[in-house]
mmCIF file of C-alpha atoms in Angstrom:
data_model
loop_
_atom_site.group_PDB
_atom_site.id
_atom_site.type_symbol
_atom_site.label_atom_id
_atom_site.label_comp_id
_atom_site.label_asym_id
_atom_site.label_seq_id
_atom_site.Cartn_x
_atom_site.Cartn_y
_atom_site.Cartn_z
ATOM 1 C CA MET A 7 -29.126 -0.828 1.879
ATOM 2 C CA ARG A 8 -31.393 -2.741 0.227
ATOM 3 C CA LYS A 9 -30.428 -4.207 -2.958
ATOM 4 C CA SER A 10 -32.235 -4.330 -6.196
ATOM 5 C CA PRO A 11 -32.541 -7.912 -7.749
ATOM 6 C CA GLY A 12 -29.546 -9.138 -9.521
ATOM 7 C CA GLN A 13 -27.455 -6.149 -8.192
ATOM 8 C CA ALA A 14 -24.826 -6.783 -5.701
ATOM 9 C CA SER A 15 -25.051 -4.465 -2.643
ATOM 10 C CA GLY A 16 -22.756 -1.586 -2.882
ATOM 11 C CA PHE A 17 -21.606 -2.279 -6.913
ATOM 12 C CA VAL A 18 -22.118 0.830 -8.680
ATOM 13 C CA PHE A 19 -21.364 -0.883 -12.225
ATOM 14 C CA ASP A 20 -24.029 -2.826 -13.854
ATOM 15 C CA ASN A 21 -23.328 -6.023 -16.152
ATOM 16 C CA ASP A 22 -26.444 -5.339 -18.045
ATOM 17 C CA SER A 23 -25.666 -1.534 -18.999
ATOM 18 C CA VAL A 24 -24.650 -1.057 -22.597
ATOM 19 C CA HIS A 25 -21.398 -0.035 -21.552
ATOM 20 C CA SER A 26 -20.252 -2.931 -19.596
ATOM 21 C CA ASP A 27 -18.915 -4.945 -22.682
ATOM 22 C CA GLU A 28 -16.450 -1.996 -23.225
ATOM 23 C CA LEU A 29 -15.722 -1.675 -19.486
ATOM 24 C CA HIS A 30 -14.583 -5.317 -19.407
ATOM 25 C CA ARG A 31 -12.350 -4.953 -22.609
ATOM 26 C CA CYS A 32 -10.745 -2.062 -21.069
ATOM 27 C CA ILE A 33 -9.944 -3.875 -17.551
ATOM 28 C CA THR A 34 -8.901 -6.930 -19.816
ATOM 29 C CA ASP A 35 -6.390 -4.867 -22.113
ATOM 30 C CA ALA A 36 -5.185 -2.935 -18.986
ATOM 31 C CA TYR A 37 -4.438 -5.378 -16.357
ATOM 32 C CA ASP A 38 -4.933 -9.131 -17.403
ATOM 33 C CA THR A 39 -1.175 -9.162 -18.018
ATOM 34 C CA MET A 40 -0.640 -8.099 -14.662
ATOM 35 C CA THR A 41 -2.827 -10.276 -12.951
ATOM 36 C CA PHE A 42 -1.630 -13.254 -14.612
ATOM 37 C CA ASP A 43 1.787 -12.688 -13.844
ATOM 38 C CA ARG A 44 0.739 -12.410 -10.005
ATOM 39 C CA LEU A 45 -1.640 -15.332 -10.189
ATOM 40 C CA ALA A 46 0.914 -17.639 -11.522
ATOM 41 C CA GLU A 47 3.275 -17.064 -8.613
ATOM 42 C CA THR A 48 0.936 -18.960 -6.477
ATOM 43 C CA GLY A 49 1.896 -22.186 -8.495
ATOM 44 C CA VAL A 50 -1.761 -22.542 -9.983
ATOM 45 C CA THR A 51 -1.644 -25.647 -12.271
ATOM 46 C CA THR A 52 -3.166 -28.799 -13.301
ATOM 47 C CA GLY A 53 -5.901 -30.237 -11.052
ATOM 48 C CA TRP A 54 -6.359 -27.035 -8.796
ATOM 49 C CA ARG A 55 -10.017 -26.291 -7.887
ATOM 50 C CA CYS A 56 -10.571 -22.039 -8.185
ATOM 51 C CA LEU A 57 -12.758 -19.901 -7.447
ATOM 52 C CA ASP A 58 -13.459 -16.480 -9.308
ATOM 53 C CA ILE A 59 -15.810 -14.019 -7.606
ATOM 54 C CA GLY A 60 -17.039 -11.035 -9.508
ATOM 55 C CA SER A 61 -15.822 -12.406 -12.663
ATOM 56 C CA GLY A 62 -17.214 -10.000 -14.758
ATOM 57 C CA GLY A 63 -16.158 -10.567 -18.466
ATOM 58 C CA GLY A 64 -14.524 -13.900 -17.303
ATOM 59 C CA SER A 65 -10.981 -13.276 -18.692
ATOM 60 C CA VAL A 66 -9.471 -14.068 -15.335
ATOM 61 C CA ALA A 67 -11.533 -17.347 -15.226
ATOM 62 C CA ARG A 68 -10.800 -18.540 -18.751
ATOM 63 C CA TRP A 69 -7.153 -18.032 -18.066
ATOM 64 C CA LEU A 70 -7.176 -20.176 -14.904
ATOM 65 C CA ALA A 71 -9.143 -22.815 -16.372
ATOM 66 C CA GLU A 72 -6.217 -23.114 -19.148
ATOM 67 C CA ARG A 73 -3.791 -23.302 -16.006
ATOM 68 C CA VAL A 74 -5.767 -26.223 -14.306
ATOM 69 C CA ALA A 75 -6.902 -28.350 -17.374
ATOM 70 C CA PRO A 76 -7.524 -31.195 -18.035
ATOM 71 C CA THR A 77 -8.324 -32.192 -14.392
ATOM 72 C CA GLY A 78 -9.140 -28.966 -12.423
ATOM 73 C CA GLU A 79 -12.036 -26.907 -12.148
ATOM 74 C CA VAL A 80 -12.862 -23.313 -12.042
ATOM 75 C CA MET A 81 -15.970 -21.611 -10.896
ATOM 76 C CA ALA A 82 -16.830 -18.083 -11.910
ATOM 77 C CA THR A 83 -19.141 -16.291 -9.994
ATOM 78 C CA ASP A 84 -21.160 -12.924 -10.555
ATOM 79 C CA VAL A 85 -24.702 -11.585 -9.741
ATOM 80 C CA LYS A 86 -25.229 -11.686 -13.606
ATOM 81 C CA PRO A 87 -22.911 -14.181 -14.988
ATOM 82 C CA HIS A 88 -24.091 -13.866 -18.706
ATOM 83 C CA HIS A 89 -20.931 -12.488 -19.989
ATOM 84 C CA ILE A 90 -18.782 -15.465 -18.678
ATOM 85 C CA GLN A 91 -18.405 -17.940 -21.588
ATOM 86 C CA GLU A 92 -18.362 -21.552 -20.229
ATOM 87 C CA GLY A 93 -15.901 -24.240 -21.442
ATOM 88 C CA PRO A 94 -13.855 -26.961 -20.471
ATOM 89 C CA CYS A 95 -12.861 -27.082 -16.611
ATOM 90 C CA LEU A 96 -14.946 -23.457 -16.549
ATOM 91 C CA THR A 97 -18.352 -23.272 -14.709
ATOM 92 C CA ALA A 98 -20.380 -19.781 -14.425
ATOM 93 C CA VAL A 99 -22.542 -19.379 -11.247
ATOM 94 C CA GLU A 100 -24.998 -16.723 -10.259
ATOM 95 C CA HIS A 101 -23.956 -15.988 -7.024
ATOM 96 C CA ASP A 102 -24.116 -12.939 -4.521
ATOM 97 C CA VAL A 103 -20.906 -13.229 -2.459
ATOM 98 C CA VAL A 104 -22.370 -11.148 0.176
ATOM 99 C CA THR A 105 -25.695 -13.302 0.827
ATOM 100 C CA ASP A 106 -25.028 -16.604 -0.912
ATOM 101 C CA PRO A 107 -22.899 -19.695 1.006
ATOM 102 C CA LEU A 108 -19.619 -20.580 -0.128
ATOM 103 C CA PRO A 109 -18.413 -24.254 0.509
ATOM 104 C CA GLU A 110 -15.566 -24.267 3.295
ATOM 105 C CA ALA A 111 -11.861 -25.770 2.684
ATOM 106 C CA ASP A 112 -12.793 -26.525 -0.908
ATOM 107 C CA PHE A 113 -10.521 -23.923 -3.314
ATOM 108 C CA ASP A 114 -7.005 -24.282 -3.867
ATOM 109 C CA LEU A 115 -7.204 -20.444 -4.983
ATOM 110 C CA VAL A 116 -9.822 -17.755 -4.950
ATOM 111 C CA VAL A 117 -9.491 -14.414 -7.027
ATOM 112 C CA ALA A 118 -11.547 -11.305 -5.943
ATOM 113 C CA ARG A 119 -10.589 -8.774 -8.575
ATOM 114 C CA LEU A 120 -12.040 -5.376 -8.332
ATOM 115 C CA VAL A 121 -14.809 -6.368 -5.951
ATOM 116 C CA LEU A 122 -14.313 -6.028 -2.307
ATOM 117 C CA GLN A 123 -13.810 -2.075 -2.487
ATOM 118 C CA HIS A 124 -17.245 -1.957 -3.824
ATOM 119 C CA LEU A 125 -19.125 -4.032 -0.904
ATOM 120 C CA PRO A 126 -19.874 -2.689 2.692
ATOM 121 C CA GLU A 127 -19.747 -6.078 3.906
ATOM 122 C CA ARG A 128 -15.967 -6.488 2.404
ATOM 123 C CA LEU A 129 -14.350 -7.758 5.669
ATOM 124 C CA ALA A 130 -17.094 -10.453 6.363
ATOM 125 C CA VAL A 131 -16.797 -11.499 2.709
ATOM 126 C CA LEU A 132 -13.146 -11.683 3.058
ATOM 127 C CA ASP A 133 -13.506 -13.999 5.965
ATOM 128 C CA LYS A 134 -16.110 -16.143 3.672
ATOM 129 C CA LEU A 135 -13.304 -16.214 1.113
ATOM 130 C CA VAL A 136 -10.594 -17.413 3.565
ATOM 131 C CA ARG A 137 -12.590 -19.907 5.071
ATOM 132 C CA ALA A 138 -13.499 -21.311 1.523
ATOM 133 C CA LEU A 139 -9.544 -21.972 1.038
ATOM 134 C CA LYS A 140 -8.272 -25.402 1.563
ATOM 135 C CA PRO A 141 -5.400 -25.455 4.189
ATOM 136 C CA GLY A 142 -2.396 -24.052 2.217
ATOM 137 C CA GLY A 143 -4.596 -22.407 -0.500
ATOM 138 C CA TRP A 144 -4.030 -18.747 -1.985
ATOM 139 C CA LEU A 145 -6.379 -15.793 -1.918
ATOM 140 C CA TYR A 146 -5.725 -13.280 -4.445
ATOM 141 C CA ILE A 147 -6.907 -9.727 -4.160
ATOM 142 C CA GLU A 148 -6.666 -6.935 -6.764
ATOM 143 C CA GLU A 149 -7.960 -3.536 -5.924
ATOM 144 C CA PHE A 150 -7.451 0.179 -7.238
ATOM 145 C CA ASP A 151 -6.476 3.018 -4.325
ATOM 146 C CA ALA A 152 -8.391 6.288 -6.196
ATOM 147 C CA SER A 153 -6.758 8.555 -3.375
ATOM 148 C CA TYR A 154 -3.761 8.833 -6.128
ATOM 149 C CA GLU A 155 -4.381 9.615 -9.727
ATOM 150 C CA PRO A 156 -3.421 13.207 -10.482
ATOM 151 C CA PRO A 157 -3.637 14.919 -13.957
ATOM 152 C CA LEU A 158 0.254 15.270 -15.090
ATOM 153 C CA LEU A 159 -0.482 17.250 -18.207
ATOM 154 C CA THR A 160 -3.330 19.131 -19.085
ATOM 155 C CA PRO A 161 -4.114 22.020 -21.952
ATOM 156 C CA ASP A 162 -4.711 24.361 -18.950
ATOM 157 C CA GLU A 163 -5.512 24.686 -14.980
ATOM 158 C CA ALA A 164 -9.119 24.550 -15.667
ATOM 159 C CA SER A 165 -9.035 21.319 -17.463
ATOM 160 C CA ALA A 166 -6.886 20.155 -14.336
ATOM 161 C CA ARG A 167 -9.523 21.347 -11.928
ATOM 162 C CA LEU A 168 -12.216 19.543 -14.192
ATOM 163 C CA TYR A 169 -10.507 16.135 -14.187
ATOM 164 C CA ALA A 170 -10.165 16.539 -10.421
ATOM 165 C CA ALA A 171 -13.534 17.337 -10.267
ATOM 166 C CA PHE A 172 -14.676 14.419 -12.083
ATOM 167 C CA LEU A 173 -12.379 12.010 -10.058
ATOM 168 C CA ASP A 174 -13.785 13.387 -6.844
ATOM 169 C CA ALA A 175 -17.475 12.604 -7.929
ATOM 170 C CA LYS A 176 -16.724 9.133 -8.791
ATOM 171 C CA CYS A 177 -15.441 8.412 -5.423
ATOM 172 C CA ALA A 178 -18.664 10.127 -4.187
ATOM 173 C CA VAL A 179 -20.433 7.869 -6.264
ATOM 174 C CA MET A 180 -18.759 4.581 -4.745
ATOM 175 C CA ARG A 181 -18.898 5.825 -1.040
ATOM 176 C CA ALA A 182 -23.253 6.675 -1.707
ATOM 177 C CA GLY A 183 -22.819 3.162 -2.661
ATOM 178 C CA GLY A 184 -21.158 1.822 0.480
ATOM 179 C CA GLY A 185 -17.867 1.396 -1.146
ATOM 180 C CA ASP A 186 -14.359 2.584 -0.119
ATOM 181 C CA PRO A 187 -12.391 3.780 -3.282
ATOM 182 C CA HIS A 188 -9.484 4.141 -1.106
ATOM 183 C CA TRP A 189 -9.751 0.534 0.606
ATOM 184 C CA ALA A 190 -6.819 -1.151 -1.792
ATOM 185 C CA ARG A 191 -4.203 -0.018 0.862
ATOM 186 C CA ASN A 192 -5.708 -1.781 3.697
ATOM 187 C CA ALA A 193 -6.150 -5.045 1.895
ATOM 188 C CA PRO A 194 -2.841 -6.625 2.946
ATOM 189 C CA ALA A 195 -3.601 -5.813 6.612
ATOM 190 C CA ALA A 196 -7.159 -7.064 6.597
ATOM 191 C CA MET A 197 -5.879 -10.047 4.587
ATOM 192 C CA ARG A 198 -3.286 -10.560 7.567
ATOM 193 C CA ALA A 199 -6.492 -9.911 10.430
ATOM 194 C CA ALA A 200 -8.129 -12.701 8.329
ATOM 195 C CA GLY A 201 -5.224 -15.385 9.301
ATOM 196 C CA LEU A 202 -3.584 -15.445 5.853
ATOM 197 C CA VAL A 203 0.023 -15.708 5.881
ATOM 198 C CA ASN A 204 3.024 -15.233 3.395
ATOM 199 C CA ILE A 205 1.054 -11.991 2.047
ATOM 200 C CA ASP A 206 2.975 -10.258 -0.653
ATOM 201 C CA PRO A 207 1.660 -6.915 -1.459
ATOM 202 C CA TRP A 208 2.694 -5.059 -4.878
ATOM 203 C CA PRO A 209 1.741 -1.640 -5.673
ATOM 204 C CA ARG A 210 1.860 -0.359 -9.289
ATOM 205 C CA ILE A 211 1.088 2.918 -10.839
ATOM 206 C CA GLU A 212 1.091 3.463 -14.764
ATOM 207 C CA LEU A 213 0.359 6.406 -17.050
ATOM 208 C CA ARG A 214 -2.918 6.886 -18.585
ATOM 209 C CA THR A 215 -2.723 8.717 -21.935
ATOM 210 C CA ALA A 216 -5.121 9.340 -24.572
ATOM 211 C CA GLY A 217 -6.293 5.808 -26.154
ATOM 212 C CA SER A 218 -4.770 3.594 -23.448
ATOM 213 C CA PRO A 219 -6.950 1.301 -21.746
ATOM 214 C CA GLY A 220 -6.491 2.686 -18.464
ATOM 215 C CA LEU A 221 -7.756 6.079 -19.683
ATOM 216 C CA LEU A 222 -10.338 4.475 -21.819
ATOM 217 C CA MET A 223 -11.481 2.551 -18.653
ATOM 218 C CA GLN A 224 -12.190 6.044 -17.057
ATOM 219 C CA LEU A 225 -13.783 7.523 -20.132
ATOM 220 C CA ASN A 226 -16.262 4.516 -20.028
ATOM 221 C CA HIS A 227 -17.136 5.651 -16.366
ATOM 222 C CA THR A 228 -18.373 8.953 -17.610
ATOM 223 C CA TYR A 229 -20.924 6.949 -19.753
ATOM 224 C CA HIS A 230 -21.539 3.817 -17.374
ATOM 225 C CA LEU A 231 -21.811 6.042 -14.186
ATOM 226 C CA ARG A 232 -23.369 8.938 -15.994
ATOM 227 C CA ASP A 233 -26.664 9.131 -13.873
ATOM 228 C CA LYS A 234 -24.785 8.792 -10.527
ATOM 229 C CA LEU A 235 -22.315 11.323 -11.520
ATOM 230 C CA LEU A 236 -24.951 13.906 -12.179
ATOM 231 C CA ALA A 237 -26.487 13.083 -9.010
ATOM 232 C CA ALA A 238 -23.085 13.566 -7.310
ATOM 233 C CA GLY A 239 -22.876 17.394 -8.840
ATOM 234 C CA MET A 240 -21.652 17.016 -12.290
ATOM 235 C CA THR A 241 -23.308 18.662 -14.923
ATOM 236 C CA GLU A 242 -24.057 17.108 -18.598
ATOM 237 C CA ALA A 243 -21.637 20.235 -20.146
ATOM 238 C CA GLN A 244 -18.890 18.980 -17.356
ATOM 239 C CA LEU A 245 -19.018 15.369 -18.532
ATOM 240 C CA ALA A 246 -18.679 16.255 -22.081
ATOM 241 C CA ASP A 247 -15.851 18.518 -21.423
ATOM 242 C CA VAL A 248 -14.031 15.914 -19.286
ATOM 243 C CA ARG A 249 -14.397 13.476 -22.263
ATOM 244 C CA ALA A 250 -12.946 15.597 -24.782
ATOM 245 C CA LEU A 251 -10.042 16.024 -22.218
ATOM 246 C CA MET A 252 -9.531 12.599 -21.836
ATOM 247 C CA ARG A 253 -9.515 12.026 -25.682
ATOM 248 C CA ASP A 254 -7.031 14.922 -26.014
ATOM 249 C CA PRO A 255 -3.762 13.574 -27.183
ATOM 250 C CA SER A 256 -1.835 16.216 -25.093
ATOM 251 C CA PHE A 257 -3.184 14.916 -21.857
ATOM 252 C CA CYS A 258 -2.015 12.513 -19.162
ATOM 253 C CA ALA A 259 -2.462 11.284 -15.983
ATOM 254 C CA ALA A 260 -1.101 9.290 -13.041
ATOM 255 C CA SER A 261 -3.463 6.055 -12.620
ATOM 256 C CA SER A 262 -4.690 5.278 -9.174
ATOM 257 C CA VAL A 263 -2.273 2.916 -7.138
ATOM 258 C CA ILE A 264 -3.117 -0.569 -8.281
ATOM 259 C CA TYR A 265 -2.786 -2.954 -5.187
ATOM 260 C CA SER A 266 -1.943 -6.693 -6.332
ATOM 261 C CA VAL A 267 -1.814 -8.858 -3.181
ATOM 262 C CA HIS A 268 -1.889 -12.594 -2.683
ATOM 263 C CA GLY A 269 -1.882 -14.591 0.751
ATOM 264 C CA ARG A 270 -2.083 -18.017 1.841
ATOM 265 C CA ARG A 271 -4.055 -19.768 4.161
ATOM 266 C CA PRO A 272 -1.869 -21.861 6.946
ATOM 267 C CA GLN A 273 -1.857 -25.420 7.197
ATOM 268 C CA ALA A 274 -2.343 -27.029 10.676
ATOM 269 C CA GLY A 275 0.364 -26.418 12.881
ATOM 270 C CA GLU A 276 1.906 -23.532 10.712
ATOM 271 C CA ALA A 277 3.106 -20.395 12.343
ATOM 272 C CA GLU A 278 1.740 -16.854 11.491
ATOM 273 C CA ASP A 279 4.726 -16.039 9.533
ATOM 274 C CA GLY A 280 3.931 -18.986 7.329
ATOM 275 C CA LEU A 281 6.902 -21.086 8.641
ATOM 276 C CA ARG A 282 6.388 -24.265 10.662
ATOM 277 C CA PRO A 283 7.442 -24.123 14.134
ATOM 278 C CA LEU A 284 10.933 -25.596 14.622
ATOM 279 C CA THR A 285 11.131 -28.994 16.590
ATOM 280 C CA GLU A 286 12.907 -29.218 19.797
ATOM 281 C CA ASP A 287 15.748 -31.120 18.077
ATOM 282 C CA ALA A 288 16.311 -28.272 15.440
ATOM 283 C CA ARG A 289 15.919 -25.848 18.357
#
């Protein structure tokens, strides 16, 4: 697949869209707390060198910069990095993780939030991210598995079918771009196959209600992906109706399964399970 200038292969969302700022706000409001709690478990601290790929609005990169200050460094990358505000310990870099090189064995922590499932080349990119880690460094991946996100309360059965049709169309849009909206469930095994140890998958489901950040993100998708959703078979009337449904106070749905996974690159002499082999005396 040939990509347009400045647009990552397979990525259906565009940082130049008039809807991108709102999308970044929704992601920040809905998921930053969970992301930060999980990143803190890696021990990220003063002096660490971190990489945040597909940084989007830059909220994760800014949090990391505060953790690694004053002597650490965060490199936040995106194909369109103009939303990322640079500051102390934080540098924004225009970078396509699919085609552009990364330094090897250079980072204590690499973060890939809501990126890999969009990329047809996700496994090759995963290998590149692992090689960019220092021995003992951590990779953090966060993705949605959209195979489960059913409506739970709707005004009527037709509304439930409409919401399901919207979700199906959105998955079709991702697949047409080379993405895999269900890939999150495969992330832990892919990380192990890439050579990481101490892999800790953590799935989470939340409730999406009118006005909640998670449902506002879904609502944003109906605008951000409008042309692609129409091409996938939805009509303008259906989009208008599903927007009204998601604003209905009586509506609620389960979120997709959110997988938060971190794993560590082993150090020399470390066993695959993350434990150093016993010495002969210890045996």
